[in-house]
Coordinates of C-alpha atoms in Angstrom, one line a residue:
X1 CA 0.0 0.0 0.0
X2 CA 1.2 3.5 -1.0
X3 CA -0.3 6.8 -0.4
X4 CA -0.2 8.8 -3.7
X5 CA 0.4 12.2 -4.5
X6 CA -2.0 13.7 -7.3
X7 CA -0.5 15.6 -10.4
X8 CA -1.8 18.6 -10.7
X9 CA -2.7 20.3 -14.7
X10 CA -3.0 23.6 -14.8
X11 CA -4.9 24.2 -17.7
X12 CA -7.1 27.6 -18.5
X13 CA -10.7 26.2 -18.4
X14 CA -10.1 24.9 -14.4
X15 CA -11.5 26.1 -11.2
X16 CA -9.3 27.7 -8.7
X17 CA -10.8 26.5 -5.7
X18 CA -13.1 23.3 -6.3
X19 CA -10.3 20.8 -6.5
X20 CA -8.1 22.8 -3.4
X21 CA -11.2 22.8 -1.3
X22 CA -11.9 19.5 -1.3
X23 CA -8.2 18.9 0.2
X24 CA -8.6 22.0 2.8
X25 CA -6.8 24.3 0.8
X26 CA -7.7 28.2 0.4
X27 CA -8.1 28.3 -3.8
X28 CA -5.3 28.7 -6.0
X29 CA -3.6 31.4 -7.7
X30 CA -4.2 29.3 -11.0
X31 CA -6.4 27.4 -12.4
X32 CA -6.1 23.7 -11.0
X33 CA -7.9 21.9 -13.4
X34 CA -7.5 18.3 -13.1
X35 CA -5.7 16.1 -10.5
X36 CA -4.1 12.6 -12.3
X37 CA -4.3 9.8 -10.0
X38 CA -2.3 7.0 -12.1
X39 CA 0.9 6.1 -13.7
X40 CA 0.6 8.1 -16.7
X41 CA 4.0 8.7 -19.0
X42 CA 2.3 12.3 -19.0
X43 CA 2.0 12.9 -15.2
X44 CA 2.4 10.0 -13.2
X45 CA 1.4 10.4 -9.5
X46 CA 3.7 9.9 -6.6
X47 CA 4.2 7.5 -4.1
X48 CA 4.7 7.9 -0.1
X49 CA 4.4 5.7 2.6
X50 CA 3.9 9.1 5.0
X51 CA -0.2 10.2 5.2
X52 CA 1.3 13.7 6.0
X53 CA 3.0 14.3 2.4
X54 CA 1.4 17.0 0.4
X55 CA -1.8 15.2 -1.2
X56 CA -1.0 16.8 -4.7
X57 CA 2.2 17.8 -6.7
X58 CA 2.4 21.0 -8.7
X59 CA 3.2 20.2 -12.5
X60 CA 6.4 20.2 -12.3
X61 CA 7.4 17.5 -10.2
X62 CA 7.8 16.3 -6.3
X63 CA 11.5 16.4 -5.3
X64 CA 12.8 13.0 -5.1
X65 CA 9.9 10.7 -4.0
X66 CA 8.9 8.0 -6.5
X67 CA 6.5 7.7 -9.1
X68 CA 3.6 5.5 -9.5
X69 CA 5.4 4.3 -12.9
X70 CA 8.8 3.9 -11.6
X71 CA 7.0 1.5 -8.3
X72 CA 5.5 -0.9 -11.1
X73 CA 8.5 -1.0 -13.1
X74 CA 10.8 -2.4 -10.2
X75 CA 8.4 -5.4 -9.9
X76 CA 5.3 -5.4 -12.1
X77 CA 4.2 -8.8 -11.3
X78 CA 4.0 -8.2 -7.6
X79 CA 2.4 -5.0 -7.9
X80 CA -0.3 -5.5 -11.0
X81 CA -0.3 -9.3 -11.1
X82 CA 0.1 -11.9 -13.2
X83 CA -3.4 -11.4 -14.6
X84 CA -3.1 -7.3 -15.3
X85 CA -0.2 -8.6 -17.3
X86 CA -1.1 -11.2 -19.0
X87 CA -3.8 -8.7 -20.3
X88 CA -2.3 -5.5 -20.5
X89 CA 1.4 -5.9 -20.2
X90 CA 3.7 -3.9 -17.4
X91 CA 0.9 -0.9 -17.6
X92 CA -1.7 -0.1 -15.3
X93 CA -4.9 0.4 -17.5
X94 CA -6.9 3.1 -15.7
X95 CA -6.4 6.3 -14.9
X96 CA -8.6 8.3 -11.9
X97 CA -8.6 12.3 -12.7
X98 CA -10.7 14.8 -10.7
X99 CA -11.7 17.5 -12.8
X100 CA -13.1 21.1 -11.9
X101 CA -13.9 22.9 -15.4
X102 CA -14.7 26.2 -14.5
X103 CA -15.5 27.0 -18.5
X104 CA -16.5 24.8 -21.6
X105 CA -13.8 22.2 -22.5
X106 CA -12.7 21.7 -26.1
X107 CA -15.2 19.7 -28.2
X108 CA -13.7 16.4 -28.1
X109 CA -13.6 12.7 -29.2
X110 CA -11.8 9.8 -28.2
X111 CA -10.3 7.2 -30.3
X112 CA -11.1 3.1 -30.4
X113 CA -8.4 0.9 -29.5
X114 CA -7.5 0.1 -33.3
X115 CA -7.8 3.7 -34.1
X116 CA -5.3 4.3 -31.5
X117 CA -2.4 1.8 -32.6
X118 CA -2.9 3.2 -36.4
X119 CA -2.7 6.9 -35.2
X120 CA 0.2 6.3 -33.4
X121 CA 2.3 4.6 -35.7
X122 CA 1.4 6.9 -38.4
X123 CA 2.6 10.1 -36.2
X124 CA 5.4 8.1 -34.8
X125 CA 6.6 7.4 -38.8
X126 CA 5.7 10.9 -39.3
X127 CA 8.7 11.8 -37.0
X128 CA 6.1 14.4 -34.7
X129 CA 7.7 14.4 -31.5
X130 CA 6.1 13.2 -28.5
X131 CA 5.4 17.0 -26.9
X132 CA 4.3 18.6 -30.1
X133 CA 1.3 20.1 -30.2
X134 CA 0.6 18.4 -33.3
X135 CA 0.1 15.6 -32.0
X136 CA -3.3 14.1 -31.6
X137 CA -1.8 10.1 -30.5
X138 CA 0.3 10.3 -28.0
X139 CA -0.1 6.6 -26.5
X140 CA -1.3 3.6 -28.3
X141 CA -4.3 3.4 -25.8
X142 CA -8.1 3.7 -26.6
X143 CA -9.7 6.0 -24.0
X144 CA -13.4 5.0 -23.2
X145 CA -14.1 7.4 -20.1
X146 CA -16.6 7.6 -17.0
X147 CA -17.9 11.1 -15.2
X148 CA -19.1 10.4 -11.8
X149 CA -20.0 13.6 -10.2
X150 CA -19.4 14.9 -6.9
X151 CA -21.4 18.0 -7.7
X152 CA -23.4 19.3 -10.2
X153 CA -21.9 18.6 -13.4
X154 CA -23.1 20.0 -16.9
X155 CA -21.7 18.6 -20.2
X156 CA -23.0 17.8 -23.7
X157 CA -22.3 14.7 -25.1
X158 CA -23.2 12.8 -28.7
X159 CA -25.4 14.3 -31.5
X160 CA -29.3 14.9 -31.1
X161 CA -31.7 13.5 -33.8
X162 CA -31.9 15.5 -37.0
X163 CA -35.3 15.8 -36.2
X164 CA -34.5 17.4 -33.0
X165 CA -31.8 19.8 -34.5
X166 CA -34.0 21.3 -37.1
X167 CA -36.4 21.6 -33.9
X168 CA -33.9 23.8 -32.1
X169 CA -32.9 25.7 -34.9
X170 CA -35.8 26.5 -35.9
X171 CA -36.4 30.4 -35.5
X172 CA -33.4 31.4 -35.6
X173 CA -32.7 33.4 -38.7
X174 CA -29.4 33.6 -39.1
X175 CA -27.5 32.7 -42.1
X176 CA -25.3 30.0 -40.5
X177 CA -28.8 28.7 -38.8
X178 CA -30.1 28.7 -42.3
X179 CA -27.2 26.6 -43.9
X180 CA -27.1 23.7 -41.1
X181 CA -31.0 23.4 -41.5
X182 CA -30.9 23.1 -45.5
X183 CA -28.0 20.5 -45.2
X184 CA -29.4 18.0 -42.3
X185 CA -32.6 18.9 -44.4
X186 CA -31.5 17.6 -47.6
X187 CA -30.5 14.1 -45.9
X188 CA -32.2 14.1 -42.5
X189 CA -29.9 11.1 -40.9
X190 CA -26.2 10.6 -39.7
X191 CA -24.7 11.6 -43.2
X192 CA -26.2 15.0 -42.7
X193 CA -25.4 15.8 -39.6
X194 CA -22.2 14.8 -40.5
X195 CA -22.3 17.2 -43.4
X196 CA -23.4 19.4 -41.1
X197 CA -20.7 19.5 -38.7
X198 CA -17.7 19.0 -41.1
X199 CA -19.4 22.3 -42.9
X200 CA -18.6 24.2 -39.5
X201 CA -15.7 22.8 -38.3
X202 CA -13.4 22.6 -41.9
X203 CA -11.2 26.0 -42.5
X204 CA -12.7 26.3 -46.2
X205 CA -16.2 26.1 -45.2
X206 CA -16.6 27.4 -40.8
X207 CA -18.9 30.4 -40.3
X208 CA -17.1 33.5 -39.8
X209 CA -16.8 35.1 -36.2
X210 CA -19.8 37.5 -37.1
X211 CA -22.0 34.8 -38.5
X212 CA -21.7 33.1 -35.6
X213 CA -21.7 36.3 -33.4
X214 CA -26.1 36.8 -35.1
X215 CA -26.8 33.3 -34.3
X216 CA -25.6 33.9 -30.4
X217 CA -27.3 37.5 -30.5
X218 CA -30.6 35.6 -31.5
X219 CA -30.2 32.9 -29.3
X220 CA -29.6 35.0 -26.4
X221 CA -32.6 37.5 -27.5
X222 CA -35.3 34.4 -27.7
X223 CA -38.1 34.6 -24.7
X224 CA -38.0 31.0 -23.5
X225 CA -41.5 30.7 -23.9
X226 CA -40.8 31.0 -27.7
X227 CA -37.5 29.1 -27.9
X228 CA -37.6 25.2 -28.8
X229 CA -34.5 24.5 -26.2
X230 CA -34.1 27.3 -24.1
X231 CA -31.2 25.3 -22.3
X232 CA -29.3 25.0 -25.5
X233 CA -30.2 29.0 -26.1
X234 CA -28.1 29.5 -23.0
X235 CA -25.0 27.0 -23.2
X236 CA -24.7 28.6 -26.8
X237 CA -24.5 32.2 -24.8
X238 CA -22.4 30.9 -21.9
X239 CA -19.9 29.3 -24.2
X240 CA -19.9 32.6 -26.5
X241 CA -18.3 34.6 -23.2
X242 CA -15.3 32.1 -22.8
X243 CA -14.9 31.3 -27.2
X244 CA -16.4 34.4 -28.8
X245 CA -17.1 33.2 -32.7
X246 CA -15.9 29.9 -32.4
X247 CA -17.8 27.8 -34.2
X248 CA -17.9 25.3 -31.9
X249 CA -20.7 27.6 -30.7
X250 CA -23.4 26.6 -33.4
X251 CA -21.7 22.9 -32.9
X252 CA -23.0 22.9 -29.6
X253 CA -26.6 23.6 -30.4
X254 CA -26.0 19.9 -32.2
X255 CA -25.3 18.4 -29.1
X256 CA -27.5 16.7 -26.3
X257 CA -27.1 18.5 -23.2
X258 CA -26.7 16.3 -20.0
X259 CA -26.8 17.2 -16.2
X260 CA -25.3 15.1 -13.7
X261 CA -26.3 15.2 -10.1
X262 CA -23.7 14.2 -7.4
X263 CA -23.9 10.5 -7.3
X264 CA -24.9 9.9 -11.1
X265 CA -22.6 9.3 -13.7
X266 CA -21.8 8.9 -17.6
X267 CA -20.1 6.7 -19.9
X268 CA -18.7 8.1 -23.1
X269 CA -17.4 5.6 -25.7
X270 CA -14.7 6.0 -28.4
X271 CA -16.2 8.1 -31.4
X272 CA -18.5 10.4 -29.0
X273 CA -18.1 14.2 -28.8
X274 CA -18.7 15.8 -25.7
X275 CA -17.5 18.6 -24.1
X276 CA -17.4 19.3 -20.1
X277 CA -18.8 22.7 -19.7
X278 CA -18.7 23.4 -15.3
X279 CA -18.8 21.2 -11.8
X280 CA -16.5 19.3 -10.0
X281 CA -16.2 15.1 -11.1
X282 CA -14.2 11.9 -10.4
X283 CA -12.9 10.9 -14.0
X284 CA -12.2 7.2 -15.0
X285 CA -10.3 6.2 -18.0
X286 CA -8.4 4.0 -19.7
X287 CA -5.0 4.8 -19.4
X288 CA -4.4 7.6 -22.3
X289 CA -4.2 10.9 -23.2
X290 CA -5.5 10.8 -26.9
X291 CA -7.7 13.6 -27.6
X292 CA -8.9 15.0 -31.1
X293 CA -10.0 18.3 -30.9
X294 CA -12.9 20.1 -32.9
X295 CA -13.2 23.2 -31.7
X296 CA -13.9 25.6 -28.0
X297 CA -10.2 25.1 -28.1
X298 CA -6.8 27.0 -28.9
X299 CA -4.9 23.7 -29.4
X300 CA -4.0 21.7 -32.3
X301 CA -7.5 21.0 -34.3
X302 CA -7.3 17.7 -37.2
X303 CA -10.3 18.4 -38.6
X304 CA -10.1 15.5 -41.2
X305 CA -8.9 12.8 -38.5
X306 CA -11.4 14.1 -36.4
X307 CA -13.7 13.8 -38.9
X308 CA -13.1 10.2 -39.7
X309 CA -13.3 8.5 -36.1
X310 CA -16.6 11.0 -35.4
X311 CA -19.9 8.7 -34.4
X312 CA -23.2 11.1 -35.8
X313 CA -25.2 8.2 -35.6
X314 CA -28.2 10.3 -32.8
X315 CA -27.7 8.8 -29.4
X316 CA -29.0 9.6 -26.0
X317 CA -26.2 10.0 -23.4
X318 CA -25.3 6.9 -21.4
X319 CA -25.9 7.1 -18.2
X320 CA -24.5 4.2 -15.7
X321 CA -26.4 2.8 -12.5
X322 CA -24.4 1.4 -9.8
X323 CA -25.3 -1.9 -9.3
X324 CA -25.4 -2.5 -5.1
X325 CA -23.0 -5.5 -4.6
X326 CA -23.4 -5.1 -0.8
X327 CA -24.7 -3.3 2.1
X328 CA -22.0 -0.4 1.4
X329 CA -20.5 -0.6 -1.8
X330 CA -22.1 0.0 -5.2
X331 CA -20.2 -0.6 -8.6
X332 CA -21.0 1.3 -12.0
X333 CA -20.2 -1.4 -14.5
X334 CA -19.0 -0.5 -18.2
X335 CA -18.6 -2.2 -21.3
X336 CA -14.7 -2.2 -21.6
X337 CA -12.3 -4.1 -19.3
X338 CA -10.1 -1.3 -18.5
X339 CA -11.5 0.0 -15.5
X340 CA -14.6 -0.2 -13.0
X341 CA -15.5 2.2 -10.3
X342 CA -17.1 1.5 -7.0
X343 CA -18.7 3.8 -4.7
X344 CA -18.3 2.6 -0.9
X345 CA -20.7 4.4 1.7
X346 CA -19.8 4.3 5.2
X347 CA -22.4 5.9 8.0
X348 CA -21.3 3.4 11.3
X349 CA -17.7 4.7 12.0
X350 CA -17.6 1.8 14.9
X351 CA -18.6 -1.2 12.0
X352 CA -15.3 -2.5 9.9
X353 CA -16.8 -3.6 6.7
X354 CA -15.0 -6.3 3.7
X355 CA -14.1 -3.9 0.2
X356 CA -14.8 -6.3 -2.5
X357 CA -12.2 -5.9 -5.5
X358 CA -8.7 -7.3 -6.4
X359 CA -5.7 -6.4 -8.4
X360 CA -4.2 -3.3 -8.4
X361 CA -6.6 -0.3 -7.4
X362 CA -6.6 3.2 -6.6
X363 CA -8.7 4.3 -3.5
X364 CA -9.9 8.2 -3.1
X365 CA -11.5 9.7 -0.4
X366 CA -14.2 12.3 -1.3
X367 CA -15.7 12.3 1.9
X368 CA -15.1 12.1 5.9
X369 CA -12.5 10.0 6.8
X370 CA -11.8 6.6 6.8
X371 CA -9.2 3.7 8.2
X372 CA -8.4 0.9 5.6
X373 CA -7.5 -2.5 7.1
X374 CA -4.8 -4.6 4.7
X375 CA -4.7 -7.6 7.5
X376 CA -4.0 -6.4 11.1
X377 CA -2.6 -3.2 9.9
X378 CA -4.8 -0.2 9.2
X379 CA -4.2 3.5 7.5
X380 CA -5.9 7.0 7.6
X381 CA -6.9 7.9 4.6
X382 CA -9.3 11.5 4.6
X383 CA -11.4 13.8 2.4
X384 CA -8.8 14.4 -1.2
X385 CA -6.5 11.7 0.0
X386 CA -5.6 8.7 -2.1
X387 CA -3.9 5.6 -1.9
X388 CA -2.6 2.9 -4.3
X389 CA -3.1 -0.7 -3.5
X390 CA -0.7 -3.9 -5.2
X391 CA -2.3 -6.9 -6.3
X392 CA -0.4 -8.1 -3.7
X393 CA -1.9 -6.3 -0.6
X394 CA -5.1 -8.7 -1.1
X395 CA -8.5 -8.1 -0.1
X396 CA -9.1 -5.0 2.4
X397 CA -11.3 -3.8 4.7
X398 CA -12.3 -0.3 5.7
X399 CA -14.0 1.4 8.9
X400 CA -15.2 5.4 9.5
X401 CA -17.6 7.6 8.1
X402 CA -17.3 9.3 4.9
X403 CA -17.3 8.0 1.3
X404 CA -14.4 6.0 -0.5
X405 CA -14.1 5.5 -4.5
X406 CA -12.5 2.3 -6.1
X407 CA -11.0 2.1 -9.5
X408 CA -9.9 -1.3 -10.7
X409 CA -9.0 -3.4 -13.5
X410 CA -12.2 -6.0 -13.5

């Protein structure tokens, strides 16, 4: 058992306070946008055996205590197991972020597993180093992810019907309004919403910042007793104030809009844009970091690769029920075997209770605080701290009040 030490990312669109305040801290002098619990080549968490080490590293680094990576690479079979192996090779396969956006996130998709390996290759022929900017494939790794939220979370995730866009759209009469209609019009299914989109994301053919400056203007001017989404009339004029004229703006009012109440959570699959727009969440992932990018962003943007692992196909967002696996622990199952999350509940601070799970996991305390018996030996672990457990620590049990989260390999 190690405790680990969180790597910070310091990225624009975070919140300055939600991820400090749920360690005690006062808020930040910049933003602390996501906190990487996992052994990453990007940011790979440290290890301690102290409880009193500072619970989260700046970006830089953490003087000389050891990383997550460097722990599993001195003896990968005691600490993933033979089975992790056997399955994923010396790698851990999940990665636990919290995240605090404090404004929209880039429109996003993730890549399959296959659509990983090719990508990768073809950059790493390409000769783009590993840091550029360019680079959309960093690892090799697929990156099916879960949101659980610890407060309200708002995002918008996969395309609505074309039926449904023409609905929201409706009224507006704007010229870039006017253009999306007659296109999903013309072919009302998948292929014209992908039309659609390509149309406003692709340099030769994207609304210009004043186009899509009317369609906000008439968005925000609609009376919500005349609007056909007044919710998507206001994410289109929040996410104007952060990316004025991006036209990721009209993209959005594609999109289905989802809000997460602490406790629920959401699956997004490879192929699925989404973007996170505010809140504070628990992120689970398969260990990567490839991202293509297609717009609400000043990063790199591949429109054609973007393009060509996109899912329009309408879907409703998937939302994940835990399933209750015993009188305190709940388990959100997903369809990939990277990862699973559980959600132990403790209320009897005097009753020590058996955490079902095995292999390597990562344990994270979101609330109270809470001892965690490996045998006869037990640890502190409280609200924002984390610990990493080996395959070899075995099963574990855990007594206290407050509220643990499990990530494992199943």
């Amino acid at each position: 058992m190690k405790y680990l030490q969180g790597r910070v990312r310091h990225y624009s669109w975070g919140s300055h306070n939600a991820i400090p305040r749920l360690f005690g801290h006062p808020a930040a002098g910049e933003p602390v946008a996501e906190l990487w619990f996992g052994a990453h080549n990007n940011a790979p968490s440290f290890v301690s055996d102290d409880p009193r080490q500072q619970s989260y590293a700046p970006q830089g680094g953490s003087g000389e205590l050891l990383s997550l990576a460097e722990l599993i690479a001195a003896d990968p079979h005691r600490v993933l197991g033979d089975d992790i192996i056997a399955r994923y090779g010396s790698q851990l396969p999940f990665l636990l972020k919290l995240i605090a956006p404090d404004q929209p996130l880039s429109l996003q998709v993730h890549p399959s597993l296959e659509q990983a390996y090719l990508g990768f290759e073809r950059e790493e022929r390409a000769g783009i180093p590993p840091q550029d900017p360019r680079r959309c494939y960093p690892d090799q790794n697929h990156k099916p992810e879960m949101l659980y939220a610890l407060t309200t979370f708002e995002a918008l995730v996969g395309f609505r019907s074309p039926r449904r866009i023409l609905g929201v759209l409706s009224g507006l009469d704007c010229a870039v309004a006017q253009r999306v209609r007659t296109t999903i019009a013309a072919e009302p299914n998948n292929h014209g919403v992908r039309q659609a989109f390509s149309q406003l994301i692709s340099q030769a053919t994207r609304p210009t910042e004043e186009e899509v400056a009317e369609l906000v203007t008439q968005c925000a001017a609609r009376r919500s007793v005349d609007s056909p989404s007044p919710r998507a009339d206001a994410l289109a004029v929040r996410i104007a104030r952060f990316h004025p004229g991006d036209p990721g703006i009209v993209a959005s009012l594609l999109l289905n809009p989802v809000t997460l109440h602490p406790g629920e959570a959401l699956y997004t699959p490879a192929g699925i844009v989404h973007a996170y727009i505010s809140g504070l969440g628990v992120e689970v992932m398969a260990s990567s970091d490839n991202v293509l990018r297609a717009g609400l962003t000043y990063k790199h943007v591949d429109v054609a690769e973007l393009l060509r692992i996109t899912d329009t196909v309408a879907a409703p967002p998937i939302r994940i029920a835990a399933e209750r696996i015993s009188s305190v622990q709940s388990t959100f199952y997903v369809p990939v075997d990277d990862f699973e999350l559980s959600v132990i509940s403790l209320r009897h601070a005097d009753e020590r209770v058996e955490v079902k799970g095995c292999g390597p996991r990562i344990i994270l305390c979101v609330r109270g605080a809470v001892e965690v018996w490996i045998g006869n030996e037990f640890f502190f672990i409280n609200t924002g701290q984390s610990m990493f457990l080996s395959a070899d620590d075995g099963a574990i049990s855990v007594r206290g009040a407050g509220e643990l989260l499990q990530v494992e390999a199943p």
